[in-house]
Tab-separated table of C-alpha atoms in Angstrom:
chain	number	residue	atom	x	y	z
A	1	MET	CA	-2.337	3.896	-3.685
A	2	MET	CA	0.750	4.723	-1.734
A	3	SER	CA	2.235	7.983	-0.394
A	4	HIS	CA	5.676	9.136	-1.018
A	5	ARG	CA	6.252	9.065	2.627
A	6	MET	CA	4.091	6.084	3.856
A	7	VAL	CA	4.070	2.412	3.402
A	8	THR	CA	0.756	0.991	4.207
A	9	ALA	CA	-1.041	-1.368	3.325
A	10	THR	CA	-4.410	1.003	2.269
A	11	LEU	CA	-3.059	3.831	0.487
A	12	PRO	CA	-4.425	2.670	-3.529
A	13	HIS	CA	-0.998	1.273	-4.117
A	14	VAL	CA	-1.331	2.219	-0.963
A	15	ILE	CA	-0.802	-0.539	1.359
A	16	LEU	CA	-0.396	1.822	4.828
A	17	LEU	CA	2.271	-0.197	6.612
A	18	ARG	CA	3.469	3.076	8.036
A	19	ALA	CA	6.774	1.603	8.513
A	20	THR	CA	8.761	4.818	8.149
A	21	ALA	CA	8.329	8.488	7.115
A	22	GLU	CA	11.351	9.133	5.103
A	23	PRO	CA	11.153	7.019	1.886
A	24	ARG	CA	9.383	8.763	-0.950
A	25	ARG	CA	6.777	7.451	-3.404
A	26	GLN	CA	6.465	4.183	-1.697
A	27	PRO	CA	4.185	1.392	-3.264
A	28	PHE	CA	2.478	0.701	-0.116
A	29	LEU	CA	-0.111	3.171	1.032
A	30	HIS	CA	-3.286	1.791	0.844
A	31	LEU	CA	-1.450	0.639	2.100
A	32	HIS	CA	-2.914	0.738	5.015
A	33	ASP	CA	-3.758	-2.400	6.772
A	34	LYS	CA	-3.142	-4.430	9.835
A	35	ARG	CA	0.089	-2.868	10.189
A	36	SER	CA	3.359	-4.722	9.884
A	37	ARG	CA	3.743	-6.635	13.098
A	38	CYS	CA	7.463	-6.995	13.205
A	39	PRO	CA	8.589	-3.418	12.664
A	40	GLY	CA	5.941	-2.009	15.016
A	41	PHE	CA	6.641	-4.520	17.720
A	42	ILE	CA	10.473	-3.789	17.490
A	43	MET	CA	9.805	0.087	17.784
A	44	ASP	CA	7.491	-0.444	20.695
A	45	SER	CA	10.011	-2.636	22.435
A	46	LEU	CA	12.831	-0.262	21.933
A	47	ASN	CA	10.921	2.821	23.011
A	48	GLY	CA	10.055	1.109	26.107
A	49	VAL	CA	13.709	0.361	26.992
A	50	ALA	CA	14.802	3.847	25.967
A	51	ARG	CA	12.123	5.946	27.811
A	52	GLY	CA	11.730	3.829	31.027
A	53	ALA	CA	7.906	4.058	30.288
A	54	VAL	CA	6.102	6.841	32.405
A	55	ARG	CA	2.489	6.169	33.084
A	56	CYS	CA	-0.202	8.521	34.338
A	57	ILE	CA	-2.344	6.716	36.890
A	58	PRO	CA	-5.515	8.234	38.329
A	59	VAL	CA	-5.636	8.269	42.118
A	60	VAL	CA	-8.588	8.949	44.429
A	61	ARG	CA	-7.740	10.576	47.840
A	62	ASP	CA	-10.153	12.180	50.215
A	63	GLY	CA	-12.926	12.063	47.590
A	64	ARG	CA	-10.742	14.125	45.310
A	65	HIS	CA	-9.407	12.981	41.897
A	66	LYS	CA	-5.776	13.446	41.275
A	67	GLU	CA	-3.197	12.053	38.948
A	68	THR	CA	0.070	10.570	39.821
A	69	PHE	CA	3.037	9.869	37.508
A	70	ILE	CA	4.684	6.723	38.187
A	71	LYS	CA	7.881	5.619	36.425
A	72	ASP	CA	7.691	1.899	35.492
A	73	LYS	CA	10.761	-0.173	36.234
A	74	PRO	CA	12.788	-0.494	32.876
A	75	ARG	CA	12.620	-3.996	31.485
A	76	ALA	CA	15.740	-5.989	31.129
A	77	THR	CA	17.674	-5.365	27.861
A	78	SER	CA	18.102	-9.164	27.451
A	79	GLU	CA	14.378	-9.647	27.727
A	80	MET	CA	13.715	-7.072	25.059
A	81	ILE	CA	16.355	-8.525	22.743
A	82	ASN	CA	14.806	-11.987	23.022
A	83	GLU	CA	11.373	-10.679	22.309
A	84	ILE	CA	12.660	-8.806	19.044
A	85	ARG	CA	14.539	-12.042	18.042
A	86	ALA	CA	11.306	-14.059	18.343
A	87	ALA	CA	9.459	-11.401	16.321
A	88	LEU	CA	12.075	-11.523	13.447
A	89	LYS	CA	12.021	-15.302	13.359
A	90	SER	CA	8.097	-15.383	13.244
A	91	MET	CA	7.868	-13.285	9.846
A	92	GLY	CA	6.068	-15.055	7.105
A	93	HIS	CA	4.580	-13.581	4.127
A	94	GLY	CA	4.260	-10.251	5.991
A	95	ASP	CA	1.161	-8.499	7.276
A	96	ILE	CA	-0.738	-5.916	5.401
A	97	ASN	CA	-4.366	-4.817	5.331
A	98	ALA	CA	-6.717	-4.759	2.370
A	99	SER	CA	-6.939	-1.732	0.182
A	100	ALA	CA	-10.349	-0.379	-1.043
A	101	TYR	CA	-8.724	0.792	-4.270
A	102	ALA	CA	-7.262	-2.662	-5.155
A	103	THR	CA	-10.270	-4.533	-4.102
A	104	ALA	CA	-12.379	-2.126	-6.357
A	105	TRP	CA	-10.296	-3.307	-9.301
A	106	ALA	CA	-10.716	-6.921	-8.478
A	107	ALA	CA	-14.492	-6.213	-8.218
A	108	LEU	CA	-14.549	-4.773	-11.771
A	109	VAL	CA	-13.491	-8.125	-13.310
A	110	LYS	CA	-16.364	-9.786	-15.221
A	111	ASN	CA	-16.867	-13.470	-14.871
A	112	LEU	CA	-14.509	-15.155	-17.214
A	113	ASP	CA	-17.076	-17.878	-18.011
A	114	GLY	CA	-19.322	-15.298	-19.448
A	115	GLY	CA	-22.420	-13.346	-18.207
A	116	HIS	CA	-22.584	-9.863	-16.674
A	117	VAL	CA	-21.575	-10.815	-13.157
A	118	PRO	CA	-18.385	-10.278	-11.104
A	119	GLN	CA	-15.631	-12.868	-11.091
A	120	PHE	CA	-15.049	-11.947	-7.474
A	121	PRO	CA	-18.431	-11.262	-5.699
A	122	SER	CA	-16.765	-11.462	-2.310
A	123	SER	CA	-14.823	-8.233	-3.279
A	124	ILE	CA	-18.121	-6.468	-3.756
A	125	ASP	CA	-19.235	-7.611	-0.283
A	126	TRP	CA	-15.959	-6.279	1.150
A	127	ILE	CA	-16.529	-2.822	-0.475
A	128	VAL	CA	-19.996	-2.476	0.907
A	129	GLN	CA	-18.896	-3.650	4.491
A	130	ASN	CA	-15.882	-1.302	4.571
A	131	GLN	CA	-17.486	2.139	3.790
A	132	LEU	CA	-16.462	4.740	6.380
A	133	PRO	CA	-19.072	6.786	8.233
A	134	ASP	CA	-18.485	9.864	6.076
A	135	GLY	CA	-19.263	7.847	2.970
A	136	SER	CA	-15.653	7.477	1.875
A	137	TRP	CA	-13.302	4.584	1.566
A	138	GLY	CA	-9.695	4.660	2.471
A	139	ASP	CA	-7.400	4.674	5.615
A	140	ASP	CA	-9.529	5.098	8.632
A	141	THR	CA	-6.727	6.218	10.980
A	142	PHE	CA	-4.774	8.664	8.838
A	143	PHE	CA	-6.630	11.138	6.649
A	144	MET	CA	-5.183	12.044	3.282
A	145	ILE	CA	-7.592	13.624	0.855
A	146	GLN	CA	-6.064	12.038	-2.196
A	147	ASP	CA	-6.295	8.589	-0.463
A	148	ARG	CA	-9.848	9.121	0.308
A	149	ILE	CA	-10.851	10.416	-3.085
A	150	ILE	CA	-9.219	7.813	-5.233
A	151	ASN	CA	-10.348	4.905	-2.893
A	152	THR	CA	-13.854	6.340	-2.904
A	153	LEU	CA	-14.050	6.999	-6.531
A	154	ALA	CA	-12.815	3.416	-7.347
A	155	CYS	CA	-15.432	1.690	-5.066
A	156	ILE	CA	-18.299	3.829	-6.574
A	157	VAL	CA	-17.106	2.923	-10.115
A	158	ALA	CA	-17.064	-0.730	-9.088
A	159	LEU	CA	-20.402	-0.789	-7.565
A	160	LYS	CA	-21.924	1.383	-10.296
A	161	SER	CA	-20.698	-0.881	-12.910
A	162	TRP	CA	-22.783	-3.655	-11.684
A	163	ASN	CA	-25.624	-1.169	-10.852
A	164	ILE	CA	-26.018	-2.304	-7.255
A	165	HIS	CA	-25.935	-0.722	-3.730
A	166	ASP	CA	-27.285	2.719	-4.934
A	167	ASP	CA	-27.478	4.053	-1.369
A	168	THR	CA	-23.924	3.253	-0.658
A	169	CYS	CA	-22.854	4.839	-3.857
A	170	GLN	CA	-24.834	8.030	-3.133
A	171	LYS	CA	-23.034	8.408	0.143
A	172	GLY	CA	-19.658	8.130	-1.658
A	173	LEU	CA	-20.748	10.501	-4.372
A	174	SER	CA	-21.578	13.111	-1.577
A	175	PHE	CA	-18.181	12.753	-0.209
A	176	ILE	CA	-16.573	13.238	-3.567
A	177	ARG	CA	-18.640	16.279	-4.403
A	178	GLU	CA	-17.871	17.936	-1.207
A	179	ASN	CA	-14.188	17.292	-1.125
A	180	MET	CA	-12.816	17.007	-4.805
A	181	TRP	CA	-11.697	20.752	-4.477
A	182	ARG	CA	-9.280	19.524	-1.826
A	183	LEU	CA	-7.172	17.315	-4.075
A	184	THR	CA	-4.257	19.804	-4.200
A	185	GLU	CA	-4.161	20.226	-0.261
A	186	ASP	CA	-1.910	17.432	0.452
A	187	ASP	CA	1.881	18.081	0.336
A	188	GLU	CA	3.565	17.111	-2.906
A	189	ASP	CA	5.817	14.799	-1.053
A	190	TRP	CA	2.712	12.787	-0.030
A	191	MET	CA	1.198	12.134	-3.422
A	192	LEU	CA	0.091	8.582	-3.687
A	193	ILE	CA	2.316	6.513	-6.151
A	194	GLY	CA	0.731	6.551	-9.594
A	195	PHE	CA	-2.035	8.793	-8.547
A	196	GLU	CA	-1.663	11.184	-11.398
A	197	LEU	CA	-2.020	8.165	-13.742
A	198	THR	CA	-4.895	6.185	-12.164
A	199	LEU	CA	-7.136	9.071	-10.973
A	200	PRO	CA	-7.762	10.401	-14.562
A	201	THR	CA	-8.646	6.917	-15.727
A	202	LEU	CA	-11.309	6.548	-12.927
A	203	ILE	CA	-12.627	9.952	-13.803
A	204	GLU	CA	-13.173	8.808	-17.301
A	205	MET	CA	-14.895	5.830	-16.116
A	206	ALA	CA	-17.043	7.783	-14.027
A	207	LYS	CA	-18.052	9.869	-16.875
A	208	ASP	CA	-18.932	6.764	-18.929
A	209	LEU	CA	-21.194	5.684	-16.003
A	210	GLY	CA	-22.948	9.090	-15.924
A	211	LEU	CA	-21.892	9.883	-12.371
A	212	ASP	CA	-22.564	13.217	-11.098
A	213	ILE	CA	-19.141	14.527	-9.885
A	214	PRO	CA	-17.431	17.912	-10.532
A	215	TYR	CA	-15.519	17.096	-13.658
A	216	ASP	CA	-14.601	20.757	-14.224
A	217	GLU	CA	-12.885	21.093	-10.806
A	218	PRO	CA	-9.803	23.105	-11.267
A	219	ALA	CA	-7.786	20.740	-8.845
A	220	LEU	CA	-8.346	17.899	-11.515
A	221	GLN	CA	-6.680	19.944	-14.123
A	222	VAL	CA	-3.452	20.138	-11.900
A	223	ILE	CA	-3.574	16.210	-11.745
A	224	TYR	CA	-4.026	15.861	-15.457
A	225	ALA	CA	-0.938	18.162	-16.131
A	226	LYS	CA	1.039	15.895	-13.772
A	227	ARG	CA	0.036	12.944	-15.697
A	228	ASP	CA	0.910	14.449	-18.949
A	229	LEU	CA	4.351	15.470	-17.593
A	230	LYS	CA	5.050	11.868	-16.189
A	231	LEU	CA	4.094	10.294	-19.449
A	232	THR	CA	6.569	12.422	-21.304
A	233	LYS	CA	9.375	11.127	-19.061
A	234	ILE	CA	8.817	7.525	-19.637
A	235	PRO	CA	8.046	6.643	-23.296
A	236	LYS	CA	5.597	3.651	-23.845
A	237	ASP	CA	8.366	1.839	-25.755
A	238	LEU	CA	10.312	1.698	-22.519
A	239	LEU	CA	7.106	0.656	-20.650
A	240	HIS	CA	6.884	-2.437	-22.942
A	241	ALA	CA	10.475	-3.322	-23.008
A	242	ALA	CA	11.620	-3.311	-19.412
A	243	PRO	CA	10.274	-3.177	-15.824
A	244	THR	CA	9.661	0.446	-14.585
A	245	THR	CA	7.664	2.063	-11.948
A	246	LEU	CA	4.725	2.353	-14.562
A	247	LEU	CA	4.091	-1.335	-14.084
A	248	PHE	CA	2.443	-0.403	-10.732
A	249	SER	CA	0.031	1.697	-12.546
A	250	ILE	CA	-0.937	0.059	-15.893
A	251	GLU	CA	-4.515	0.360	-14.966
A	252	GLY	CA	-3.974	4.069	-15.712
A	253	MET	CA	-2.743	3.362	-19.124
A	254	THR	CA	-4.414	2.937	-22.392
A	255	SER	CA	-3.424	1.404	-25.700
A	256	LEU	CA	-1.109	-1.192	-24.115
A	257	ASP	CA	0.600	-3.979	-26.125
A	258	TRP	CA	-0.430	-6.914	-23.891
A	259	ASN	CA	1.776	-9.369	-25.616
A	260	LYS	CA	4.824	-7.234	-24.716
A	261	ILE	CA	3.459	-6.348	-21.279
A	262	PHE	CA	3.010	-9.997	-20.295
A	263	LYS	CA	6.833	-10.595	-20.910
A	264	LEU	CA	7.283	-8.480	-17.721
A	265	GLN	CA	4.713	-10.634	-15.814
A	266	SER	CA	6.242	-11.990	-12.379
A	267	SER	CA	6.474	-15.566	-11.899
A	268	ASP	CA	3.587	-15.693	-9.354
A	269	GLY	CA	1.291	-14.294	-12.098
A	270	SER	CA	1.313	-10.687	-10.955
A	271	PHE	CA	2.641	-7.505	-12.204
A	272	MET	CA	5.098	-6.222	-9.456
A	273	SER	CA	3.107	-8.151	-6.821
A	274	SER	CA	0.468	-5.417	-7.093
A	275	PRO	CA	-3.169	-6.811	-7.403
A	276	ALA	CA	-4.656	-3.641	-9.019
A	277	PRO	CA	-2.622	-3.825	-12.340
A	278	THR	CA	-2.938	-7.657	-12.195
A	279	ALA	CA	-6.745	-7.222	-12.074
A	280	TYR	CA	-6.562	-4.761	-14.971
A	281	ALA	CA	-4.450	-7.276	-17.015
A	282	LEU	CA	-7.016	-10.000	-16.198
A	283	MET	CA	-9.868	-7.869	-17.365
A	284	HIS	CA	-8.368	-7.339	-20.703
A	285	THR	CA	-6.779	-10.832	-21.379
A	286	GLY	CA	-8.307	-13.449	-19.165
A	287	ASP	CA	-4.811	-14.696	-18.226
A	288	LYS	CA	-4.974	-17.715	-16.019
A	289	LYS	CA	-1.821	-16.809	-14.146
A	290	CYS	CA	-3.399	-13.502	-13.146
A	291	LEU	CA	-6.505	-15.216	-12.179
A	292	GLU	CA	-4.668	-17.690	-9.827
A	293	PHE	CA	-2.739	-14.818	-8.206
A	294	LEU	CA	-5.884	-12.847	-7.309
A	295	GLU	CA	-7.849	-15.836	-6.287
A	296	GLY	CA	-5.267	-16.722	-3.810
A	297	ILE	CA	-5.156	-13.279	-2.388
A	298	ILE	CA	-8.971	-12.717	-2.324
A	299	ASN	CA	-9.392	-16.028	-0.490
A	300	LYS	CA	-6.836	-15.108	1.989
A	301	PHE	CA	-8.226	-11.705	2.723
A	302	ASN	CA	-11.959	-12.588	2.657
A	303	GLY	CA	-12.757	-10.600	-0.345
A	304	GLY	CA	-10.445	-7.604	0.268
A	305	VAL	CA	-7.278	-7.108	-1.725
A	306	PRO	CA	-4.071	-5.509	-0.495
A	307	ASN	CA	-2.159	-3.022	-2.746
A	308	VAL	CA	0.782	-5.236	-2.795
A	309	TYR	CA	1.249	-8.878	-1.770
A	310	PRO	CA	3.305	-10.703	-0.513
A	311	VAL	CA	5.293	-8.163	1.586
A	312	ASP	CA	7.725	-10.782	2.937
A	313	THR	CA	10.889	-9.282	1.393
A	314	PHE	CA	9.835	-5.638	2.310
A	315	GLU	CA	9.128	-6.606	5.929
A	316	ARG	CA	12.437	-8.267	6.353
A	317	LEU	CA	14.493	-5.438	4.736
A	318	TRP	CA	12.548	-2.857	6.694
A	319	ALA	CA	13.333	-4.673	9.984
A	320	ALA	CA	17.080	-4.976	9.111
A	321	ASP	CA	17.165	-1.295	7.947
A	322	ARG	CA	15.498	-0.218	11.227
A	323	LEU	CA	17.876	-2.229	13.496
A	324	GLU	CA	20.856	-0.738	11.599
A	325	ARG	CA	19.693	2.799	11.812
A	326	LEU	CA	18.822	2.390	15.473
A	327	GLY	CA	22.467	1.331	16.100
A	328	ILE	CA	21.574	-1.961	17.708
A	329	SER	CA	22.219	-4.341	14.796
A	330	ARG	CA	25.073	-6.004	16.724
A	331	TYR	CA	22.604	-7.840	18.890
A	332	PHE	CA	20.800	-9.385	15.893
A	333	LYS	CA	23.700	-10.428	13.493
A	334	SER	CA	22.353	-13.897	12.711
A	335	GLU	CA	18.750	-12.609	12.292
A	336	ILE	CA	19.816	-9.855	9.998
A	337	LYS	CA	21.783	-12.248	7.911
A	338	GLU	CA	18.788	-14.547	7.711
A	339	CYS	CA	16.735	-11.520	6.567
A	340	LEU	CA	19.337	-10.520	3.909
A	341	ASP	CA	19.622	-14.001	2.605
A	342	TYR	CA	15.835	-14.177	2.269
A	343	ALA	CA	15.928	-10.953	0.288
A	344	TYR	CA	18.820	-12.199	-1.974
A	345	ARG	CA	16.768	-15.324	-2.751
A	346	ASP	CA	13.734	-13.221	-3.883
A	347	PRO	CA	13.211	-13.718	-7.749
A	348	LEU	CA	12.132	-10.241	-8.028
A	349	TRP	CA	15.241	-8.896	-6.463
A	350	GLN	CA	17.295	-11.164	-8.599
A	351	ARG	CA	15.741	-10.007	-11.705
A	352	ASN	CA	16.185	-6.367	-10.731
A	353	VAL	CA	19.834	-6.924	-10.010
A	354	SER	CA	20.323	-8.373	-13.365
A	355	THR	CA	18.626	-5.503	-15.125
A	356	GLY	CA	20.043	-2.936	-12.912
A	357	GLN	CA	16.661	-1.462	-12.088
A	358	PRO	CA	15.665	-1.552	-8.361
A	359	ILE	CA	12.014	-0.556	-8.899
A	360	THR	CA	10.142	-1.417	-5.724
A	361	HIS	CA	10.318	0.111	-2.347
A	362	ALA	CA	11.675	-3.155	-0.942
A	363	ASN	CA	14.582	-2.833	-3.468
A	364	THR	CA	15.077	0.844	-2.547
A	365	LEU	CA	15.578	-0.316	0.998
A	366	SER	CA	17.887	-3.045	-0.190
A	367	VAL	CA	20.351	-0.542	-1.652
A	368	PRO	CA	21.784	0.436	1.831
A	369	VAL	CA	20.716	-2.686	3.689
A	370	LEU	CA	22.169	-5.293	1.196
A	371	GLY	CA	25.204	-3.259	0.598
A	372	PRO	CA	28.380	-3.221	2.878
A	373	HIS	CA	27.202	-3.775	6.413
A	374	PRO	CA	29.725	-2.362	8.941
A	375	SER	CA	27.881	-3.737	11.878
A	376	LEU	CA	28.104	-7.266	10.523
A	377	SER	CA	31.775	-7.154	9.404
A	378	ASP	CA	33.591	-7.678	12.721
């Protein structure tokens, strides 16, 4: 998932890219991840130039330990610019980490050839290998209770569905029982994208599996109320007729008309480049394009699955946006132009332009970035 204010590759649709703090309801929190190299590299470089880098160095004199602050020599601006240019040119499909939430949905897919075995056994292995010491799953460097609860519940449901790794499941269940009451602790602005839709679905799946968790927890009733409110705002007829943000969370929906939904499938076989809803669609339809999309990602991430992939357009737009906001875009005119040209060629962006519906975080960034660019209009 993803936080309103976070982009990362872990959070469930949460990739945590942690690219920025201001955008709301971003589709990348599980985001979470090996962070996006280019944006982080750019910020590190710029901070080094701006601050002149002060280091605290331990010094021993006369047997006594002291600390001396030494100001590093600022690096040459031209050197920093060249390094940033090199980073911009090295961007490929974008870097992001695997999401426990998305991986769990892939792990739930039954073998399409028949038999009660998983289609993606390596995803089961990934789940077992990535449980955190407290029994939960989720981002291990940034604690959000909603992120931990939904990632953990998804992984438990996946393992229990195959009736395997009971000890691992029990550790996760202990975390759920001890922390479910905290669901409403997180600031409203940090709620993971689609959280109010997908958590209730996982709760119902847990009930069907007979899992021992606090189903009557008052905090859950708050989430259910938010789900009902959201569903009243976007009628199902609209969901089936045009791309909306609900496509990121169709695994939280019931009674879908798959014939209509598949008219909104992306050319790469995914739904909004998001593996979780794509896996859900595969579970219900056995669609070969969904299968090919997931197989490619699972092979690339050694069993893990990111919340969204690829993130090539997002990474480029994020870099261009940061350079503009930092007031240094004049040094990177040709590189920014290459980033924007790349975004304009993105089939998803082109479709959204034609329908008038900018529905991804990358496209949200594109509104200011792809509009008039004062720094490029000398």
